[in-house]
Short mmCIF file of C-alpha atoms and ligand atoms in Angstrom, two decimals:
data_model
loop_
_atom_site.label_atom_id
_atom_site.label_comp_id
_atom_site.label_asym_id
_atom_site.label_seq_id
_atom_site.Cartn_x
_atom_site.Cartn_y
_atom_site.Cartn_z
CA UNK A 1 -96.74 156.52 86.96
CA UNK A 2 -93.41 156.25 85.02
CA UNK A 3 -92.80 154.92 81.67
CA UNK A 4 -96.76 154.24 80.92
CA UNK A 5 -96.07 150.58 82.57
CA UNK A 6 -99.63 148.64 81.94
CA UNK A 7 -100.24 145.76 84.42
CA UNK A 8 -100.24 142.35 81.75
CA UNK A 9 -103.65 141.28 80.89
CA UNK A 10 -103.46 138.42 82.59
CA UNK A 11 -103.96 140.62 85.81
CA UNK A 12 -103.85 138.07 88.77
CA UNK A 13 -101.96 135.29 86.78
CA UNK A 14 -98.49 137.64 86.10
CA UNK A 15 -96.08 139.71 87.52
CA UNK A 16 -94.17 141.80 85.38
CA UNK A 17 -90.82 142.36 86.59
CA UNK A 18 -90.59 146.12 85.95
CA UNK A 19 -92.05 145.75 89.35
CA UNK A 20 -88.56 144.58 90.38
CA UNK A 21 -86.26 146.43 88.42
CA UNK A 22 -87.61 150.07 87.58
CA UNK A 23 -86.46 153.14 89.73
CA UNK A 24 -89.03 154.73 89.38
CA UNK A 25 -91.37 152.51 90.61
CA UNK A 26 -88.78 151.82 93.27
CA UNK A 27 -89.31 155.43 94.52
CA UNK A 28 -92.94 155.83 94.01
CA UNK A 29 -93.26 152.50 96.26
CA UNK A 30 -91.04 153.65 99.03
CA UNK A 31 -93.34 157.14 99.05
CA UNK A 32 -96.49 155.18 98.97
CA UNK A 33 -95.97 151.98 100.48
CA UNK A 34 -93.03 152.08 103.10
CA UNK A 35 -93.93 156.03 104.30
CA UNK A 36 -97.81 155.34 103.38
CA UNK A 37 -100.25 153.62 105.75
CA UNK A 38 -98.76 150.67 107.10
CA UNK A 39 -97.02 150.11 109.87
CA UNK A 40 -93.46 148.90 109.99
CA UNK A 41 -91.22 146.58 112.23
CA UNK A 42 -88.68 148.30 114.19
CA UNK A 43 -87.16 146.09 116.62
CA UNK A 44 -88.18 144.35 119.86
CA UNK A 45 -89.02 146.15 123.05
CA UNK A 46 -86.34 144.01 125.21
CA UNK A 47 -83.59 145.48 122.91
CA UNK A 48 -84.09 148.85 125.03
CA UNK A 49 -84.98 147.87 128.87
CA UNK A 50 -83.69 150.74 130.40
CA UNK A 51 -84.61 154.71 130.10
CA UNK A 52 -81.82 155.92 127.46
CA UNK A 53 -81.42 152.92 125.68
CA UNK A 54 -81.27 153.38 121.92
CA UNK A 55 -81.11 150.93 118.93
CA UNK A 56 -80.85 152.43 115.58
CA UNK A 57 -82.48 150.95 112.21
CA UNK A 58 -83.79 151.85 108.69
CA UNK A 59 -87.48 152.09 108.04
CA UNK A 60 -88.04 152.36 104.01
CA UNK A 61 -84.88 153.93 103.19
CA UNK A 62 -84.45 156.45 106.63
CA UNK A 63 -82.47 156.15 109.68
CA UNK A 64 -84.22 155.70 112.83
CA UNK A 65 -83.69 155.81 116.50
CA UNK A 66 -85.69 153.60 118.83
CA UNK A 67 -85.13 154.75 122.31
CA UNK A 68 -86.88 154.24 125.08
CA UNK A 69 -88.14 157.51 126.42
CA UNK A 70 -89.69 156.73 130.25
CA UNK A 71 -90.27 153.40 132.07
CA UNK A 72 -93.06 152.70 129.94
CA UNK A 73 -92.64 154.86 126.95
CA UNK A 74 -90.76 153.82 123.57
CA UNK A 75 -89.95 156.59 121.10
CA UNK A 76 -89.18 156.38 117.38
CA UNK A 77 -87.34 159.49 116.01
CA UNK A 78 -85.89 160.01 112.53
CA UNK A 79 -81.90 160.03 112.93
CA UNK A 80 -81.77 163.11 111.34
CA UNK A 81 -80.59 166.28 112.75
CA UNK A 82 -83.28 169.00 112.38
CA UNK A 83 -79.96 171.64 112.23
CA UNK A 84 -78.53 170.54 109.14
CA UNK A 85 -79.76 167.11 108.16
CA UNK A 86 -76.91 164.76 109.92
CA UNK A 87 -77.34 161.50 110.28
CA UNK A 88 -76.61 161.89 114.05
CA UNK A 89 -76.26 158.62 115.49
CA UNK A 90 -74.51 156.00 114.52
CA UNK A 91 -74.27 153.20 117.37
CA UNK A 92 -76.56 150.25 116.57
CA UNK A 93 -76.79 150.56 120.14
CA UNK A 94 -76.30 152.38 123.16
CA UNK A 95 -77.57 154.51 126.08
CA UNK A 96 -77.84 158.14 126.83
CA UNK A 97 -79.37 160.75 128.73
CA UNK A 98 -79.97 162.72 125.56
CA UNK A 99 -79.99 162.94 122.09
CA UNK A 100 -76.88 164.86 120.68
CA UNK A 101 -75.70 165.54 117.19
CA UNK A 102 -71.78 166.02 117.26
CA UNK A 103 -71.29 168.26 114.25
CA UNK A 104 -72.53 171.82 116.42
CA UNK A 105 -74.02 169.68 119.53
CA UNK A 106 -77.85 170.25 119.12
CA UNK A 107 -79.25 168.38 121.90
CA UNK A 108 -82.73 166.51 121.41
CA UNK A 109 -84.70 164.59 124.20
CA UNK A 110 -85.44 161.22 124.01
CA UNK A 111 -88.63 162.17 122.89
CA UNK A 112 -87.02 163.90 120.16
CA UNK A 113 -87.54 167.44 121.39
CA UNK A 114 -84.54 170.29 120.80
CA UNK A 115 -83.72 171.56 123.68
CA UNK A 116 -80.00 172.74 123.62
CA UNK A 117 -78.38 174.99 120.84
CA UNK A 118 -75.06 176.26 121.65
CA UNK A 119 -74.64 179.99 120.99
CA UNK A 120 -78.55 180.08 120.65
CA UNK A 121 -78.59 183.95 121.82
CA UNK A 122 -74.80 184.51 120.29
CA UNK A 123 -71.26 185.19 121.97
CA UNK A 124 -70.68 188.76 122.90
CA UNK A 125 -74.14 190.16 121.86
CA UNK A 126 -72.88 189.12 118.26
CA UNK A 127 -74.46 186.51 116.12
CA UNK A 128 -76.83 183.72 117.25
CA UNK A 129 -80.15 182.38 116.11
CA UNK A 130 -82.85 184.60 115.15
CA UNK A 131 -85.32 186.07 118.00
CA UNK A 132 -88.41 184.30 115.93
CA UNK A 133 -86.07 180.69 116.11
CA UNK A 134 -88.34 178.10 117.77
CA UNK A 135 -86.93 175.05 119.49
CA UNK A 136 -90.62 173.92 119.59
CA UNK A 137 -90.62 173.48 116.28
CA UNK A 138 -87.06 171.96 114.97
CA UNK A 139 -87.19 169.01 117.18
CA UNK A 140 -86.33 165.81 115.30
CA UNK A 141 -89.48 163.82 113.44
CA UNK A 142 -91.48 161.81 115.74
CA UNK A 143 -93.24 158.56 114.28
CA UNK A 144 -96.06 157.29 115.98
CA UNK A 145 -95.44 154.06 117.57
CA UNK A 146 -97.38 151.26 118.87
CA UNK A 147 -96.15 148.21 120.83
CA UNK A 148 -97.71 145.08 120.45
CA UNK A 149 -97.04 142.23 123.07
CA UNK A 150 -93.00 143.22 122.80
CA UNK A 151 -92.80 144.15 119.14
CA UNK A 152 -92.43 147.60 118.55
CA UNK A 153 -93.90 149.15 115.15
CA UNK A 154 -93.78 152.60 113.65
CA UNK A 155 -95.42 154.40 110.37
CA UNK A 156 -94.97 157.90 108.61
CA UNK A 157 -98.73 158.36 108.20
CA UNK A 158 -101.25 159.95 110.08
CA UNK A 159 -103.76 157.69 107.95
CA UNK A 160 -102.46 154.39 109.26
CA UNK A 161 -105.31 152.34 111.74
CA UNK A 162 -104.37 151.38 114.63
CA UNK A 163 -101.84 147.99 114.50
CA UNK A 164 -104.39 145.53 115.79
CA UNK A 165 -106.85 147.04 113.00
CA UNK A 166 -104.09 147.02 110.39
CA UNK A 167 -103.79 143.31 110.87
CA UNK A 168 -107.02 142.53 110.96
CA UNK A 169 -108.76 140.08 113.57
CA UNK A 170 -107.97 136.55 111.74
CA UNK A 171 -104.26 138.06 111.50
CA UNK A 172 -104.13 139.67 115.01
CA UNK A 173 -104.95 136.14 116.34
CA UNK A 174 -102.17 134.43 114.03
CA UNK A 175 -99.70 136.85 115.90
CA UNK A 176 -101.20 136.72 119.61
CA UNK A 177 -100.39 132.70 118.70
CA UNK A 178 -96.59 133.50 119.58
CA UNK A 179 -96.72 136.99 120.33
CA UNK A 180 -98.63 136.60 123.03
CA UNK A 181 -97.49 138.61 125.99
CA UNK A 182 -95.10 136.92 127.18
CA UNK A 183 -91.68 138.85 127.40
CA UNK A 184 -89.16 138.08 125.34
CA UNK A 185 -85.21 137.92 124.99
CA UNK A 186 -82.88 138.54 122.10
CA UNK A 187 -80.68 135.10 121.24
CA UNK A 188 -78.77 137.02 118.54
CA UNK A 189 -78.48 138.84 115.25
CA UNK A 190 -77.94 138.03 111.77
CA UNK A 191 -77.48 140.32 108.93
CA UNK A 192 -76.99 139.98 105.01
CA UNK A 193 -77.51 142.17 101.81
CA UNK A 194 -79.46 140.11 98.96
CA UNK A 195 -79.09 141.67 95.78
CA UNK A 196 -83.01 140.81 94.52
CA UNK A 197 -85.84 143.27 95.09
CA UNK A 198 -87.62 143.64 98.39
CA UNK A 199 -90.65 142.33 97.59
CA UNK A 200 -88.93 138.55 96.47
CA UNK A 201 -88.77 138.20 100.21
CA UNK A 202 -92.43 138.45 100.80
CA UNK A 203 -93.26 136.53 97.97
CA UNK A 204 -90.76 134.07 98.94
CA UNK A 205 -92.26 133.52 102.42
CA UNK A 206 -95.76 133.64 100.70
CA UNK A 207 -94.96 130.85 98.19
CA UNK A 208 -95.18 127.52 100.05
CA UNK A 209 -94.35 125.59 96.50
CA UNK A 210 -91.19 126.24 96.47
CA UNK A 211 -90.61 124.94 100.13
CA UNK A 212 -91.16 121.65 99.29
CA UNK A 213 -89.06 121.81 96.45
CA UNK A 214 -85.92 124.04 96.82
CA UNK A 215 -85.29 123.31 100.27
CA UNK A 216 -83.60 119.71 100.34
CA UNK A 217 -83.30 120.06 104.16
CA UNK A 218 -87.06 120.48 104.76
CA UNK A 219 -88.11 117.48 102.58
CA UNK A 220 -85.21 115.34 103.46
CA UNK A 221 -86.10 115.77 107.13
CA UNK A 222 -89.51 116.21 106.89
CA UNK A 223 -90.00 119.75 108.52
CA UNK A 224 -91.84 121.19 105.31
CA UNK A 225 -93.41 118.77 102.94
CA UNK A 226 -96.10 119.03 100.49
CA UNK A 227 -97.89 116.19 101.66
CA UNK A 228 -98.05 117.84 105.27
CA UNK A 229 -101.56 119.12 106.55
CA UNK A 230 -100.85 122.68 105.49
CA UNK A 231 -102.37 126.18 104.78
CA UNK A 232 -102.35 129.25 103.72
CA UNK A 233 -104.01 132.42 104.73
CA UNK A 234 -104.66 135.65 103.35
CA UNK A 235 -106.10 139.14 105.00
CA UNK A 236 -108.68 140.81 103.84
CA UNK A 237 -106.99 143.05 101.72
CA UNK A 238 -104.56 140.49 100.48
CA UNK A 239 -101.27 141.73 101.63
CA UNK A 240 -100.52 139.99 104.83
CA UNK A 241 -99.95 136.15 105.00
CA UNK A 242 -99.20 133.08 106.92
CA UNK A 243 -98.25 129.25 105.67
CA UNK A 244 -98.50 126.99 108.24
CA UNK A 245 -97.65 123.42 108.51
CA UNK A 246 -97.55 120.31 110.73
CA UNK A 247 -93.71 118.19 110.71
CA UNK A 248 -93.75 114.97 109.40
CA UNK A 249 -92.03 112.08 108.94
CA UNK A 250 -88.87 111.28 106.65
CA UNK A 251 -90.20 109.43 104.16
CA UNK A 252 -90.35 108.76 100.54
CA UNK A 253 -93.69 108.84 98.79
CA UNK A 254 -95.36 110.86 95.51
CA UNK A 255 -93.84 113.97 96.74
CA UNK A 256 -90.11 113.29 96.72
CA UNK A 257 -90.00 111.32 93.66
CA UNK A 258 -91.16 114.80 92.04
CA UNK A 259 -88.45 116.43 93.94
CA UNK A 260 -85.43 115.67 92.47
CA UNK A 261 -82.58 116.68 95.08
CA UNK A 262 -84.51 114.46 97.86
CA UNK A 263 -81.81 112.62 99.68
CA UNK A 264 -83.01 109.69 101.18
CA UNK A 265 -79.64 108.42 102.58
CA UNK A 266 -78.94 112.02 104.54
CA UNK A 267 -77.92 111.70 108.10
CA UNK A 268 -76.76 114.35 110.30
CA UNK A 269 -73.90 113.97 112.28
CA UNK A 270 -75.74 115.71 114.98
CA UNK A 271 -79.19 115.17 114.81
CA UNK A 272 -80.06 117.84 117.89
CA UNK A 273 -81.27 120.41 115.33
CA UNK A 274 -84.24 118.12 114.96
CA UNK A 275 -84.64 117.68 118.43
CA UNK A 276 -88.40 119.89 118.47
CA UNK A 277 -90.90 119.81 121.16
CA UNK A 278 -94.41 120.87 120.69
CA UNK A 279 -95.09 123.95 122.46
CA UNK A 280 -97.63 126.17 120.76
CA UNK A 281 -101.56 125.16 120.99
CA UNK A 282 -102.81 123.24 117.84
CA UNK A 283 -100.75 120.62 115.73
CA UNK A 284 -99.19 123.74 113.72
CA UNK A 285 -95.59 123.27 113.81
CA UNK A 286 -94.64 125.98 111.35
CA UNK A 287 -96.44 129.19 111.61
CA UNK A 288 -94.51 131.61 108.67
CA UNK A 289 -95.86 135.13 108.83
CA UNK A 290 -95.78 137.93 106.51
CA UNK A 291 -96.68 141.54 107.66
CA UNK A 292 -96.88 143.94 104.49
CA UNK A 293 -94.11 145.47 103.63
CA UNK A 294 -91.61 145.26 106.20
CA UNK A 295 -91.34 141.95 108.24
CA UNK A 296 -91.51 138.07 108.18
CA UNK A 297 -92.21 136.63 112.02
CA UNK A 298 -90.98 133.00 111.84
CA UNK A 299 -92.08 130.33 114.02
CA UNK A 300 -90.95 127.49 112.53
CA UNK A 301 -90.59 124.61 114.93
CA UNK A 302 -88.47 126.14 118.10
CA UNK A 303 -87.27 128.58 116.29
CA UNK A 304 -88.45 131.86 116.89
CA UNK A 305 -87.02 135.15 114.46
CA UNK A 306 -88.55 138.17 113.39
CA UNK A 307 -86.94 138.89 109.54
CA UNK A 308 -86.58 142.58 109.06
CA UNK A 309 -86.49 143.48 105.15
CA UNK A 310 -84.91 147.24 104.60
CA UNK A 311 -85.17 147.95 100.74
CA UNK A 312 -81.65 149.21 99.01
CA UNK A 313 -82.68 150.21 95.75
CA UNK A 314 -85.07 148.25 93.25
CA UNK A 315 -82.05 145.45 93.06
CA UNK A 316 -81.27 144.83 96.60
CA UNK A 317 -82.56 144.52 100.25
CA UNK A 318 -81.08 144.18 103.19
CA UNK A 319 -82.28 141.75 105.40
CA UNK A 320 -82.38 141.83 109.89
CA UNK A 321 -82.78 138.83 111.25
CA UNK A 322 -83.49 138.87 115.60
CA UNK A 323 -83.54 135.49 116.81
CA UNK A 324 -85.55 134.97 120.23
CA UNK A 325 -86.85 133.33 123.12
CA UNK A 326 -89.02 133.82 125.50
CA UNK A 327 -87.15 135.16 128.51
CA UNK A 328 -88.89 132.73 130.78
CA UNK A 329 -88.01 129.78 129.08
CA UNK A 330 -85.91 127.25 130.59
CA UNK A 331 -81.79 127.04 129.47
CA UNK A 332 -82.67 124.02 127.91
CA UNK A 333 -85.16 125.63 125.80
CA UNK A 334 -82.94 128.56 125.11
CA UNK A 335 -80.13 125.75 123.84
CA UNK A 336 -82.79 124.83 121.45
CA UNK A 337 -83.63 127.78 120.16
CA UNK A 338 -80.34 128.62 119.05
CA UNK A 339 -79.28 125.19 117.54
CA UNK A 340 -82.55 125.55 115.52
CA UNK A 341 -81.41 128.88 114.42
CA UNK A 342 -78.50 127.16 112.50
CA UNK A 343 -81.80 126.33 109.93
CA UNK A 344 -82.21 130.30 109.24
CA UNK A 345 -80.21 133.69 108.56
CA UNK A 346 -77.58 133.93 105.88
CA UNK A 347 -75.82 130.68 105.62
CA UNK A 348 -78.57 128.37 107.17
CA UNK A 349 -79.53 125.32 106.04
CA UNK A 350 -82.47 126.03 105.04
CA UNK A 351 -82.44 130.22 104.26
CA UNK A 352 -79.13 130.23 102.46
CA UNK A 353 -80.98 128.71 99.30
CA UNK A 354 -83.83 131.09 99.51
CA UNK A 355 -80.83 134.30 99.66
CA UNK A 356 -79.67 132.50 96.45
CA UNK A 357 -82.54 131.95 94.55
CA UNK A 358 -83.71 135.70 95.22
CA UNK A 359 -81.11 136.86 93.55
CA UNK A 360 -80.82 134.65 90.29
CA UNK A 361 -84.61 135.92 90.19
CA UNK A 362 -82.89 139.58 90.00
CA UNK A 363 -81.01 137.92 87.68
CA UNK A 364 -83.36 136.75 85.45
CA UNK A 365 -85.57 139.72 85.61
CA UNK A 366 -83.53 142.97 84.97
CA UNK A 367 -82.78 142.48 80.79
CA UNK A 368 -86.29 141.68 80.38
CA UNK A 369 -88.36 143.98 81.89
CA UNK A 370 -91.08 144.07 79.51
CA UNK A 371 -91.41 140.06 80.29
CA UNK A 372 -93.64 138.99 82.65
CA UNK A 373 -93.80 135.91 85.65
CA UNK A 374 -96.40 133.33 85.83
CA UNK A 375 -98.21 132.76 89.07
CA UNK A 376 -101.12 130.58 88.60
CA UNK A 377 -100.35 127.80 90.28
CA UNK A 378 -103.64 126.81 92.10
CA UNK A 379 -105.59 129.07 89.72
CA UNK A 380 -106.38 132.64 89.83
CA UNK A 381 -108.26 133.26 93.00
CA UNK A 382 -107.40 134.83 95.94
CA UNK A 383 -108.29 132.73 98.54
CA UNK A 384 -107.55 130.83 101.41
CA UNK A 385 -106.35 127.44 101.53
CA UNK A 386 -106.18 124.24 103.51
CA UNK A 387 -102.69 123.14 100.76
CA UNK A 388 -99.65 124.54 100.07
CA UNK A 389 -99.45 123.94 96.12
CA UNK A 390 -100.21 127.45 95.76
CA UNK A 391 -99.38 130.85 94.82
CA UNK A 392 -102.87 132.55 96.33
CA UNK A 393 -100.50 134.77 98.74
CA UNK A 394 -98.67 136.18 96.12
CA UNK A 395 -101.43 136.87 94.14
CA UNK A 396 -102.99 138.82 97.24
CA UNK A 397 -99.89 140.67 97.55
CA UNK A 398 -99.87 141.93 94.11
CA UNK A 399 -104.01 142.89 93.96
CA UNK A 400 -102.98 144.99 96.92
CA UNK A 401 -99.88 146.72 95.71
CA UNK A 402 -101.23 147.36 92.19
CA UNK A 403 -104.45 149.33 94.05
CA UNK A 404 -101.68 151.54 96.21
CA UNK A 405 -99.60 151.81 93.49
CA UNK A 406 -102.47 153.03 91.01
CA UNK A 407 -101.81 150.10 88.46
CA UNK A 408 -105.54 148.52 89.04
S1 FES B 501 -75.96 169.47 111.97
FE1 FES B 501 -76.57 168.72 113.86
S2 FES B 501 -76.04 170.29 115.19
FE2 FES B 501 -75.52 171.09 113.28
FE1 FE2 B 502 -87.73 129.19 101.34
#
């Protein structure tokens, strides 16, 4: 523990934001959180259809390669040469019959497994690898890997439960609600670097106050309201969450008068963005999940995106955003998907404020880190809840990440 940081007394009610700004805490979380038990997003099994395909990404701070090893076999290798530490690959995309590193061509399989090393035995009887080198063991670092109804996820640890287990049963059956077997289809990518810590963005998605407030687009047009049938749940262990929320009308009532940037006179020149059709069971039109540490999974209307967070230092993230579809879903569908994207990524309507407001948090926090933030609103517990003028989620967050952090 650096520093001899002591949690306020107030233990579920603040925050202090040396949780946001000191490096060392930045490093002991990336050793214990994002390489500890848990497992982390990686991409989307349609990404890779065919044997060879690759997609590189970042889990915690290290390159990865996701390729897809046989028909029905993903692999997730660190993209790190095993020769001399290279950073081998560096395609977001691609397809090959092996893994090689350019610097002295080591060739991996795509199951991560050395099996080429020019000059191995030497040239002319001279030089070469030891007799005692073993390919066997310098192949690159294998993570284990579990899909889950086209979502692929990988951890460092040998301690992590199985993915269905680390969710939990209330949680796996919030995720079966869209993930739920169906194959799915990439509509496109968005990408953006928000200079706040990595943990604003869970908070952010756990913190359904704010949504009725900040986000003049969701009150205006009435797809986020806090005088919509809401609520919020919480695992077991606190650190996963969903909001969810029925649409409702545009309307002015108690809520909006306290909201202050309500426009009642807003129009849209095109008003297809709000054109949303019911289409998952229940009257749950938002579904907003977050899976500790590494991923939102938005469903919010039609739109369907999983939000990849990759942590940059204690001051900055950098944030993956895949939109999708399911790949049997009619054109028309498809269309709607991606106008309803328009809501989310960096400049959306709707996720451009949250970008901003992460980052004047940053802002706020780094001069002052002995200060503290106040989250009591809806009291102390940790709980579920059928409202949304709460802050229960981020409470859970915290009572999990001071007991893996050792600040209890
Ligand atoms: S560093 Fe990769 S082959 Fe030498
Ligand atoms: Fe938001």
């Amino acid at each position: 523990m650096s520093k001899n940081h002591t949690w306020p007394e107030d233990g579920r009610g603040r925050v202090p934001f040396w949780v946001y700004t000191d490096p060392q805490v930045y490093r002991e979380e990336i050793d214990k959180i994002w390489y500890g038990p848990h497992w982390l997003y990686v991409g989307l099994e349609c990404e890779i259809p065919n044997v060879g395909d690759f997609k590189t990404t970042t889990l915690g701070e290290r390159p990865v390669i996701m390729v897809r090893s046989g028909v029905d076999e993903i692999t997730v290798v660190e993209n790190r040469c095993a020769h001399r530490g290279l950073k081998f690959c560096q395609e977001r995309f691609g397809n090959r019959q092996d893994l090689l590193c350019p610097y002295h061509q080591w060739a991996y399989s795509l199951r991560g497994d050395l099996i080429g090393v020019p000059f191995r035995r030497g040239v002319k009887k001279q030089g070469g690898m030891p007799a005692d080198f073993d390919p066997s063991a310098n192949g690159l670092h294998r993570l284990r890997v579990e899909e889950a109804n086209g979502v692929v996820w990988a951890t460092f640890s040998d301690e992590t439960p199985s993915f269905r287990e680390y969710l939990g049963e209330r949680f796996w059956k919030h995720y079966t609600r869209v993930y739920d077997g169906r194959k799915l289809e990439v509509l496109g990518y968005n990408r953006q670097r928000i200079p706040g810590n990595w943990k604003l963005m869970q908070e952010n998605i756990k913190d359904p106050y704010h949504a009725g407030l900040l986000h003049v687009f969701f009150v205006t047009f009435g797809l986020f309201r806090a005088d919509q049938k809401s609520a919020v749940d919480i695992d077991d262990l606190g650190r996963h969450g969903i909001l969810i929320s029925r649409k409702g009308e545009k309307e002015q009532n108690e809520v909006t008068a306290d909201m202050r940037q309500f426009k009642s006179d807003l129009v849209l020149n095109d008003p297809r963005i709000l054109d949303v059709v019911q289409e998952f069971t229940g009257e749950e039109t938002v579904g907003m999940i977050t899976i500790f540490p590494s991923v939102i999974l938005q469903q919010q209307v039609n739109s369907l995106t999983t939000r990849q967070i990759v942590p940059s230092g204690p001051g900055a993230f950098d944030f993956h955003w895949t939109h999708w579809t399911y790949a049997d879903d009619s054109s028309e569908m498809k269309q709607r998907r991606t106008r309803q994207a328009n809501l989310f990524g960096p400049a959306g309507f709707v996720s451009a404020d949250d970008g901003e407001v992460i980052e004047f948090s940053q802002q706020g926090f780094s001069p002052s880190e002995d200060e503290a933030a106040l989250v009591t609103m809806g009291g102390r517990e940790i709980e579920c809840t059928d409202h949304m003028v709460t802050e229960t989620a981020i409470r859970g967050m915290y009572d999990y990440w001071r007991k893996v952090m050792g600040y209890a």
